[in-house]
Short mmCIF file of the C-alpha atoms (twelve columns), coordinates in Angstrom:
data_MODEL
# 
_entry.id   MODEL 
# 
loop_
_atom_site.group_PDB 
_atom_site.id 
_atom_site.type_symbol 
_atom_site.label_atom_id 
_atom_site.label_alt_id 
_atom_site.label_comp_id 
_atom_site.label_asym_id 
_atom_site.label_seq_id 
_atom_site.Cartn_x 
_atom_site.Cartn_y 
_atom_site.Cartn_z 
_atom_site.pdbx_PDB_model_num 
ATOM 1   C CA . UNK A 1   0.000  0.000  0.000   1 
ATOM 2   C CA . UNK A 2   1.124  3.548  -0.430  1 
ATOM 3   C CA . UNK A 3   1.012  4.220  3.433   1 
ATOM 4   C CA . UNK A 4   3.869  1.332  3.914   1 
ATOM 5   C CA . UNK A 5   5.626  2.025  0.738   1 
ATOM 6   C CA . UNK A 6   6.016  5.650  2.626   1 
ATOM 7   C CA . UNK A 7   7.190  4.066  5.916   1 
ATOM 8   C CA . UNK A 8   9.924  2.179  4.010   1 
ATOM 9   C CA . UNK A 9   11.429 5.208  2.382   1 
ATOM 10  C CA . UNK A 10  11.481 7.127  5.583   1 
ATOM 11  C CA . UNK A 11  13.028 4.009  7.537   1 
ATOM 12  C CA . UNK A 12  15.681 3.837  4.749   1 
ATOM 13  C CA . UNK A 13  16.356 7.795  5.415   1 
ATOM 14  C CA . UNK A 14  16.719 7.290  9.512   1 
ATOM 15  C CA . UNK A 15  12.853 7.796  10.252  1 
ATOM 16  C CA . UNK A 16  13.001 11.521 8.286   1 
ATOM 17  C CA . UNK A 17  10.260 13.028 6.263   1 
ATOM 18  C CA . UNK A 18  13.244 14.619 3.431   1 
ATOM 19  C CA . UNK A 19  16.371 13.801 2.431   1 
ATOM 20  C CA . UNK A 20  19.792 15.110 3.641   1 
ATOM 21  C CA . UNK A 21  22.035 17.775 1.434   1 
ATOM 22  C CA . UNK A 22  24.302 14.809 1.806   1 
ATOM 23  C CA . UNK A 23  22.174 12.463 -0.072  1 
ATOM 24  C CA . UNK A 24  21.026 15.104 -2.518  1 
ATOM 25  C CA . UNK A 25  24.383 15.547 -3.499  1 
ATOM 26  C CA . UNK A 26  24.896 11.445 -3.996  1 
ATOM 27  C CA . UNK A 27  21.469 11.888 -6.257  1 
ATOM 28  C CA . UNK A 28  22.653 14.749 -8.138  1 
ATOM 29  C CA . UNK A 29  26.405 12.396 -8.516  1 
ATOM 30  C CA . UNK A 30  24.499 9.309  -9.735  1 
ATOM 31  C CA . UNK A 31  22.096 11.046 -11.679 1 
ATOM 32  C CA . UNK A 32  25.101 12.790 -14.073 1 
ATOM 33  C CA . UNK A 33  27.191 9.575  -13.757 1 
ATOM 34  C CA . UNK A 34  24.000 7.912  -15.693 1 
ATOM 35  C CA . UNK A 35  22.660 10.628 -18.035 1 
ATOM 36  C CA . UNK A 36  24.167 10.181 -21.488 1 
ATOM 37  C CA . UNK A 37  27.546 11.956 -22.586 1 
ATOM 38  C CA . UNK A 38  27.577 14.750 -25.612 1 
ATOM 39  C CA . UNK A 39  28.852 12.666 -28.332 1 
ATOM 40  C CA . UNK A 40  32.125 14.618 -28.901 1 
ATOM 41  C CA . UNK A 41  33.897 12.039 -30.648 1 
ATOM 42  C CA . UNK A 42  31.312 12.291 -33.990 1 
ATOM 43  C CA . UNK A 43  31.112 16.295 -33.437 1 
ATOM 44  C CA . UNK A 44  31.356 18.252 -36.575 1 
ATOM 45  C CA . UNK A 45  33.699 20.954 -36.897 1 
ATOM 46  C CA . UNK A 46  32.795 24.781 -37.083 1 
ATOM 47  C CA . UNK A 47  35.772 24.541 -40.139 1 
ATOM 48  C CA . UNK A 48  33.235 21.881 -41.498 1 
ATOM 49  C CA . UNK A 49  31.454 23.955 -42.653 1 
ATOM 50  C CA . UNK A 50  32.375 26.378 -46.227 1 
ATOM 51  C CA . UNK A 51  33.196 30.222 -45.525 1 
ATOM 52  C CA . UNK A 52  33.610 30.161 -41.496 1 
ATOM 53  C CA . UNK A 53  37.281 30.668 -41.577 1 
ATOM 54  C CA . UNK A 54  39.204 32.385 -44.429 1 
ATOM 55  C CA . UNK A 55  43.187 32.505 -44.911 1 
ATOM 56  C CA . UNK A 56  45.295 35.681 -45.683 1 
ATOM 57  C CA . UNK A 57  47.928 37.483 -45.571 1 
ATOM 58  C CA . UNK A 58  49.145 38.857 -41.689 1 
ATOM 59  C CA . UNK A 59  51.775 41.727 -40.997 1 
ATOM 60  C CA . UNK A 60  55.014 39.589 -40.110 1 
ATOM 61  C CA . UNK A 61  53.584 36.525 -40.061 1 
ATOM 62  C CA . UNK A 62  52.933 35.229 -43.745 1 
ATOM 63  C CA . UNK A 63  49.422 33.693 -43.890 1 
ATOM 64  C CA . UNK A 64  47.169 33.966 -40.742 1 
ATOM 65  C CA . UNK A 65  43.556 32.049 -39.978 1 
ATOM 66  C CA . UNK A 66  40.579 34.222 -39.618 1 
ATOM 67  C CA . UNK A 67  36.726 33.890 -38.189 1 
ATOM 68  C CA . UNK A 68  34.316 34.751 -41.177 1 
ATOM 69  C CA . UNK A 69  31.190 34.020 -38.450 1 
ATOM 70  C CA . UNK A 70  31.626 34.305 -34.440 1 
ATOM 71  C CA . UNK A 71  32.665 31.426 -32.754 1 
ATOM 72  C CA . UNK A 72  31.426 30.519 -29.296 1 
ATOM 73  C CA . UNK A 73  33.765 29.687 -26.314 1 
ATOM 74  C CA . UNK A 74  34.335 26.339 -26.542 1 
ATOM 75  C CA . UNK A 75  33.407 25.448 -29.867 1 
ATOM 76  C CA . UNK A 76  35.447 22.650 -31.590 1 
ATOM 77  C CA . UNK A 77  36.702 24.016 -34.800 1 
ATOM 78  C CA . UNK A 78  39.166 21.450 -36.096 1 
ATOM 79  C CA . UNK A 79  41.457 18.637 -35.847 1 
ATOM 80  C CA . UNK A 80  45.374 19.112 -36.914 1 
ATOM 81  C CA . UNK A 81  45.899 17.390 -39.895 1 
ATOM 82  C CA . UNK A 82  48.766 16.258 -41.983 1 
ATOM 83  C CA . UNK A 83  50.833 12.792 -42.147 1 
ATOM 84  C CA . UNK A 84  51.157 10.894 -39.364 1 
ATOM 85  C CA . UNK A 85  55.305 10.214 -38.284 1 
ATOM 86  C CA . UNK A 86  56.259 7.851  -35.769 1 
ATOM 87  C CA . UNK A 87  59.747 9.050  -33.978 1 
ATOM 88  C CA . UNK A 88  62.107 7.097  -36.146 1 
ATOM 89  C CA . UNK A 89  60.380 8.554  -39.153 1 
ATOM 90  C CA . UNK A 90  60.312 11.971 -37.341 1 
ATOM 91  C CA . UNK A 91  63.698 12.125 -36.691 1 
ATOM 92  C CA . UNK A 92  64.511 10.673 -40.214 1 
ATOM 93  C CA . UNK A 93  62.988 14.096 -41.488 1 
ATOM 94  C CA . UNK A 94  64.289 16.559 -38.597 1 
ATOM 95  C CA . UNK A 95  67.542 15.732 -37.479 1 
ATOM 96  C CA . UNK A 96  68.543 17.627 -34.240 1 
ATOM 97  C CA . UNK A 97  68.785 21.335 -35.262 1 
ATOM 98  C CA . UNK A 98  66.464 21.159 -38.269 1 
ATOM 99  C CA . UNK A 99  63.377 23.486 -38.308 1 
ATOM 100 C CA . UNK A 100 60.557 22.008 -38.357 1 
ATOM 101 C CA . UNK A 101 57.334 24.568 -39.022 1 
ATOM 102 C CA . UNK A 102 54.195 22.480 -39.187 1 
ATOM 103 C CA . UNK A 103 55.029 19.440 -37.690 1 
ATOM 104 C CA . UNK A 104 53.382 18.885 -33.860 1 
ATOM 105 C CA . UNK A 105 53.987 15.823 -31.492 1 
ATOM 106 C CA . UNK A 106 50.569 14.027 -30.092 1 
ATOM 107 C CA . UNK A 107 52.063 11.255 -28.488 1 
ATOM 108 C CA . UNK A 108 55.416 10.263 -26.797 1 
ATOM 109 C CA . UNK A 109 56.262 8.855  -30.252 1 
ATOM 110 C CA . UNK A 110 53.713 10.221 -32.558 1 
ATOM 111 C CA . UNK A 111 53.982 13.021 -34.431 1 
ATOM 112 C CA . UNK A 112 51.649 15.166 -37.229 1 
ATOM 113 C CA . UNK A 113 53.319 16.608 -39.793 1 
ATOM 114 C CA . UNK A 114 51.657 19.052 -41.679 1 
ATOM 115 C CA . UNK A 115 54.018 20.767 -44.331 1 
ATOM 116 C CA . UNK A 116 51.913 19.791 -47.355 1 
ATOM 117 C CA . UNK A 117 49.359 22.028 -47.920 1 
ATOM 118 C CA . UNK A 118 47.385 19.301 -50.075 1 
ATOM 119 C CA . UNK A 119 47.508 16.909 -47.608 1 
ATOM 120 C CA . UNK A 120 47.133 18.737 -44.562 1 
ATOM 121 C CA . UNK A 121 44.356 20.711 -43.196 1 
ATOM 122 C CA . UNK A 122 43.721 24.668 -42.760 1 
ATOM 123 C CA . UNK A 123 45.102 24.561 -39.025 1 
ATOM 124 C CA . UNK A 124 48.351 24.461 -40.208 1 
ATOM 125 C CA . UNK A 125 47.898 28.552 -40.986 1 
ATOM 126 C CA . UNK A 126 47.325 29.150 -37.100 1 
ATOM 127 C CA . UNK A 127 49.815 31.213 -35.687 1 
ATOM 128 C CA . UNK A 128 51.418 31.800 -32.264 1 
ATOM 129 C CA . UNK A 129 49.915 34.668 -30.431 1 
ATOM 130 C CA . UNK A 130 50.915 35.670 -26.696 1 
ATOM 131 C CA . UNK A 131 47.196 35.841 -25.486 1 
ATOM 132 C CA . UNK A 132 45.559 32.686 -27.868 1 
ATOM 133 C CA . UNK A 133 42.105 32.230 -28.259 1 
ATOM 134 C CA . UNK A 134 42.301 28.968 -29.341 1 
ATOM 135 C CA . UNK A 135 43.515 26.024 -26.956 1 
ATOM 136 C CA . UNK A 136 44.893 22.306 -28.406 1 
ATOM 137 C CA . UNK A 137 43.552 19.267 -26.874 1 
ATOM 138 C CA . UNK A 138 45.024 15.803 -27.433 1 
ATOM 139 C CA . UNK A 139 42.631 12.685 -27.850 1 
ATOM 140 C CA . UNK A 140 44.055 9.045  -28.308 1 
ATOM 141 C CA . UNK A 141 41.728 6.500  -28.305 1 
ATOM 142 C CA . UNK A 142 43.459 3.379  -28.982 1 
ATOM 143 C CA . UNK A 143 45.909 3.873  -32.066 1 
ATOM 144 C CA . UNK A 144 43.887 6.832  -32.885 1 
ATOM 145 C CA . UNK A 145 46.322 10.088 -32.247 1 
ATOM 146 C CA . UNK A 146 44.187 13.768 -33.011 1 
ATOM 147 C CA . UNK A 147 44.919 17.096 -31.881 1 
ATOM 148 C CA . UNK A 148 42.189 19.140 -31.543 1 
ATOM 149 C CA . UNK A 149 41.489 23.155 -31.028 1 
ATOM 150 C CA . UNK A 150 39.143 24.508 -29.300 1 
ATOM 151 C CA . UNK A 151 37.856 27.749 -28.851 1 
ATOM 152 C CA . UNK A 152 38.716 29.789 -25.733 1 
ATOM 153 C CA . UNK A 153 36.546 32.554 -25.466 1 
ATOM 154 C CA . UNK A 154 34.451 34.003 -27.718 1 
ATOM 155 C CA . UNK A 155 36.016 34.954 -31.412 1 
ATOM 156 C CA . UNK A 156 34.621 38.114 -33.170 1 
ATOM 157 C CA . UNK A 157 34.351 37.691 -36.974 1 
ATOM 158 C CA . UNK A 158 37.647 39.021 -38.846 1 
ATOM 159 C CA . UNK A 159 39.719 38.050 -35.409 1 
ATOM 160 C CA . UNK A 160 42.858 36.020 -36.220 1 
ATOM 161 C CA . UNK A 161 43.026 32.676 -34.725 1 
ATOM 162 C CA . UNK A 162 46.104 31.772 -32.701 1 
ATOM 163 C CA . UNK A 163 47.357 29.516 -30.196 1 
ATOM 164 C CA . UNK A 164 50.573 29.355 -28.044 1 
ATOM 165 C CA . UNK A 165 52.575 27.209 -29.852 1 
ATOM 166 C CA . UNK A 166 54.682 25.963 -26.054 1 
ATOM 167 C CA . UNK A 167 58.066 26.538 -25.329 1 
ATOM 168 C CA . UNK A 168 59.800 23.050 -27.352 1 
ATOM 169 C CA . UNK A 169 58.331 25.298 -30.374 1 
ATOM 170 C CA . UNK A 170 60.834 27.785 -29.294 1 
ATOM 171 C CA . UNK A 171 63.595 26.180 -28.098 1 
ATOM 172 C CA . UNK A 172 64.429 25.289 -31.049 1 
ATOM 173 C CA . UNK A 173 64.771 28.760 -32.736 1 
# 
């Protein structure tokens, strides 16, 4: 009956009529643990999609990346593309010294290079800027090795996208 379904649930809570902040917050936990994740992994691009991001010519910087529409914080705008190195083939390339402009390290021995323009994607024109407003995230799931970039904050339309390139960019200049 209702009545002793009601006496159960307060004998499970200590005799109480309501439930602790303690076992809210357990409720709230289990509740997100079991409510379905965004499915990040199939999200499309903003660069997906034709005419959001335009390259051209920067002041002392060659060719730049720039927002055609807004992008929102946060927004996942592309993956770093290119051909994929392991170390001996990335040291077969760049010896110690050499310079090597588009090529980025995902993994401890995993590396994109993106020199080719035809086989690499528009990332590659993102430059280093002091205060980015784009952040890289690394994925690996299993042998798959990505690099992804993020947005950081809003970017207005006509803003340059850049991104701290690190300090082993550097180093080596």
């Amino acid at each position: 009956s209702k009545m002793d379904n009601k006496n159960r649930k307060e004998e499970n809570r200590g005799g109480r009529g309501h439930i602790s902040k303690a076992e809210r917050r357990q409720q709230r936990k289990r509740r997100k643990l079991d409510s379905p994740k965004p499915d990040v992994d199939n999200a499309i691009p903003f660069a997906a999609v034709e005419n959001r991001l335009e390259i051209r010519p920067t002041l002392h910087k060659g060719k730049g990346l720039f927002a055609m529409q807004m992008i929102p914080s946060e927004t996942y705008i592309f993956d770093y593309e290119g051909e994929m190195l392991s170390e001996e083939e990335h040291e077969y390339r760049y010896p110690a010294g050499t310079l090597q402009e588009y090529c980025a390290q995902v993994a401890f021995n995993c590396y994109v290079d993106a020199r080719d323009p035809e086989t690499s994607g528009i990332a590659r024109y993102m430059n280093h800027g002091d205060r980015p407003n784009v952040s890289k995230r690394t994925r690996i799931r299993g042998q798959q090795r990505t690099i992804r970039f993020y947005a950081l904050e809003d970017i207005a339309v006509g803003e340059e996208l850049v991104h701290d390139y690190g300090a082993h960019y550097w180093a080596n200049r």
